[in-house]
Amino acid sequence: MSFYGDVTEAASLAGLDSSKITTAMQQVVDDYIDAEINKDSFKEITGQVDYYDIERTGQSWLILKHMPVISISSVIDNQRANNPVTLATDSYVVDLESAIIQLDAVNSNDYTNAQDYFTFGKQSVKVTYDYGYEFVPDIIQSFANLLIAKWAEFADQQSTLDGLKSVQIGDYKESFDNSMKNVSVKYDSQISGLLNRAKAIYGRGV
């Protein structure tokens, strides 16, 4: 399993051995970053399948539910009927950053599997695609490493803790064993600075 942070770098920041960095720490950091920046994930998600309602006739575009888009595997129109059409890959154009599919039948060489409009109806279109990030953005990895390091450093100082079982930042809390103490980490200027920069860059879904 891959995480946003790098164990070696986080341990170096904390001045600790990498064995002090737990999977629980890494997972909570990932979940917290996703929640704070309002992202599905900064990892690569493959084989995502979504269904789309076409709510008006003559609609030639749709906006995918997740972004940024890495690639489109297939676009199937009228998928609930007896004669669904897998659209030719040259019959539509994809804006990867804004996650918009625009039909472009006029430029297709496959007239049988090209069309000007999507079929009207509920869940009429099925799209299979990959989205997210092939590589974790540098600022996200730096933010993750810093949070992990702070928690690892704090946990290492708590001789009564048998490993990190629960963590909390502000109102966000993740518990792994209710019998264990919570570990709370207050933001410092470096952490809040990285969070604000990450929100500015990725907070609108880019």
XYZ file of C-alpha atoms in Angstrom:
206
model
C 0.000 0.000 0.000
C 1.330 3.433 -0.922
C 0.885 6.597 1.101
C 1.417 10.297 0.505
C 4.331 10.549 2.880
C 7.773 9.025 2.581
C 8.792 6.994 5.649
C 12.503 7.753 5.332
C 11.996 11.495 4.908
C 9.429 11.713 7.703
C 11.695 9.804 10.085
C 14.606 12.063 9.185
C 12.516 15.158 9.938
C 11.595 13.694 13.325
C 15.152 12.594 14.067
C 13.924 9.039 14.603
C 14.427 5.582 13.183
C 12.006 4.747 10.368
C 10.576 1.919 12.488
C 8.852 4.623 14.548
C 6.646 5.518 11.560
C 3.528 3.351 11.679
C 1.045 2.462 8.966
C -1.667 4.000 11.152
C 0.130 7.347 11.120
C 0.467 7.304 7.350
C -3.169 6.339 6.733
C -4.570 8.997 9.060
C -2.389 11.653 7.459
C -3.694 10.666 4.008
C -7.319 10.765 5.185
C -6.822 14.086 6.938
C -5.224 15.730 3.897
C -8.016 14.495 1.608
C -10.651 15.870 3.996
C -8.952 19.230 4.544
C -8.353 19.905 0.854
C -11.653 18.303 -0.220
C -10.098 15.829 -2.605
C -11.026 12.228 -3.354
C -7.395 11.236 -3.419
C -3.939 12.367 -4.462
C -3.201 8.822 -5.587
C -3.908 7.217 -8.947
C -7.354 5.592 -9.067
C -7.726 3.119 -11.912
C -10.802 1.553 -13.458
C -13.308 4.019 -11.983
C -16.817 3.312 -13.327
C -19.460 6.061 -13.157
C -22.941 6.437 -14.595
C -24.394 9.723 -15.805
C -27.894 11.051 -16.271
C -28.530 12.949 -19.489
C -31.208 15.398 -18.448
C -31.941 17.152 -21.719
C -32.060 16.244 -25.377
C -29.291 17.544 -27.577
C -26.653 17.332 -24.824
C -23.235 16.708 -26.336
C -21.034 16.920 -23.223
C -20.759 15.688 -19.659
C -18.570 16.430 -16.662
C -16.921 13.462 -14.993
C -17.340 13.031 -11.254
C -13.614 12.879 -10.468
C -10.603 14.886 -11.589
C -7.985 15.330 -12.816
C -8.514 12.653 -15.453
C -5.540 10.546 -16.492
C -7.172 8.529 -19.249
C -10.533 7.279 -20.534
C -10.983 3.529 -21.046
C -14.478 3.595 -22.525
C -17.586 5.706 -22.999
C -20.785 3.720 -23.494
C -23.950 5.561 -24.513
C -27.520 4.314 -24.016
C -25.995 1.660 -21.762
C -29.316 0.611 -20.200
C -30.942 -0.228 -23.542
C -30.634 -3.298 -25.736
C -28.367 -1.506 -28.183
C -25.672 0.335 -26.198
C -22.927 2.006 -28.214
C -19.279 2.010 -27.179
C -18.181 5.291 -28.669
C -15.110 5.368 -30.861
C -12.175 7.011 -29.106
C -11.857 9.588 -31.889
C -15.535 10.565 -31.601
C -15.075 12.602 -28.431
C -12.569 15.003 -26.923
C -11.540 14.935 -23.260
C -10.281 17.908 -21.273
C -8.210 16.053 -18.663
C -7.913 18.940 -16.207
C -11.573 20.006 -16.175
C -12.831 16.412 -16.677
C -15.190 17.318 -19.528
C -16.074 14.902 -22.337
C -17.257 16.643 -25.508
C -18.678 14.642 -28.406
C -16.928 15.298 -31.718
C -18.558 12.935 -34.224
C -17.742 15.113 -37.208
C -14.028 14.335 -36.837
C -14.437 10.600 -36.252
C -13.413 7.959 -38.766
C -15.839 5.472 -37.231
C -19.286 6.740 -38.167
C -21.011 3.649 -36.790
C -19.788 4.329 -33.260
C -19.947 8.105 -33.262
C -22.842 10.417 -32.503
C -23.630 14.090 -32.060
C -25.564 13.798 -28.792
C -25.813 11.567 -25.767
C -29.041 9.629 -25.311
C -31.535 11.261 -22.972
C -32.296 9.289 -19.793
C -31.275 8.204 -16.311
C -27.833 6.587 -16.091
C -27.711 6.667 -19.862
C -23.924 6.972 -20.117
C -21.306 4.705 -18.545
C -17.707 5.917 -18.378
C -14.693 3.891 -17.258
C -11.572 5.947 -16.575
C -8.464 6.545 -14.486
C -8.086 9.692 -12.448
C -5.962 11.255 -9.762
C -2.210 11.654 -9.752
C 0.364 9.283 -11.167
C 2.815 10.837 -8.704
C 1.930 12.466 -5.386
C 2.435 16.259 -5.796
C 5.561 17.546 -4.041
C 3.686 19.911 -1.731
C 1.323 17.131 -0.630
C 4.223 14.805 0.101
C 6.007 17.560 2.063
C 2.857 18.256 4.066
C 2.375 14.551 4.799
C 5.990 14.091 5.826
C 5.806 17.021 8.224
C 2.593 15.813 9.878
C 3.920 12.271 10.231
C 7.158 13.599 11.703
C 5.290 15.716 14.252
C 3.180 12.764 15.348
C 6.110 10.358 15.463
C 8.160 12.799 17.517
C 5.258 13.352 19.921
C 4.451 9.645 20.219
C 8.086 8.785 20.860
C 8.049 11.090 23.866
C 5.009 9.386 25.369
C 6.513 6.451 27.238
C 3.033 5.348 28.389
C 1.796 4.808 24.859
C 2.118 1.380 23.318
C 2.243 2.701 19.784
C -0.001 5.277 18.129
C -3.631 4.159 18.238
C -5.593 7.394 17.963
C -4.785 10.801 16.538
C -6.556 14.137 16.495
C -5.965 17.456 14.757
C -8.537 20.092 15.574
C -11.952 18.499 15.178
C -10.671 15.624 13.060
C -10.112 12.391 14.975
C -9.273 8.849 13.950
C -9.303 6.056 16.517
C -7.687 2.654 16.213
C -8.111 1.424 19.782
C -10.482 3.177 22.190
C -8.427 2.008 25.154
C -5.460 4.103 24.100
C -4.852 7.784 24.699
C -5.412 10.322 21.934
C -2.456 12.064 20.407
C -3.171 15.703 19.592
C -0.825 17.784 17.473
C -1.232 21.540 17.301
C -0.439 23.290 14.051
C 2.710 25.332 13.920
C 3.413 27.992 11.300
C 5.218 25.566 8.984
C 2.318 23.094 8.940
C -0.368 25.760 8.503
C 1.683 27.376 5.744
C 1.902 24.132 3.783
C -1.805 23.445 4.280
C -2.774 26.888 3.009
C -0.544 26.512 -0.045
C -1.983 23.082 -0.821
C -5.539 24.408 -0.503
C -4.727 27.311 -2.812
C -3.376 24.970 -5.486
C -5.672 21.950 -5.196
C -8.700 23.120 -3.239
C -10.759 23.796 -6.358
C -10.292 20.302 -7.726
C -7.285 20.850 -9.993
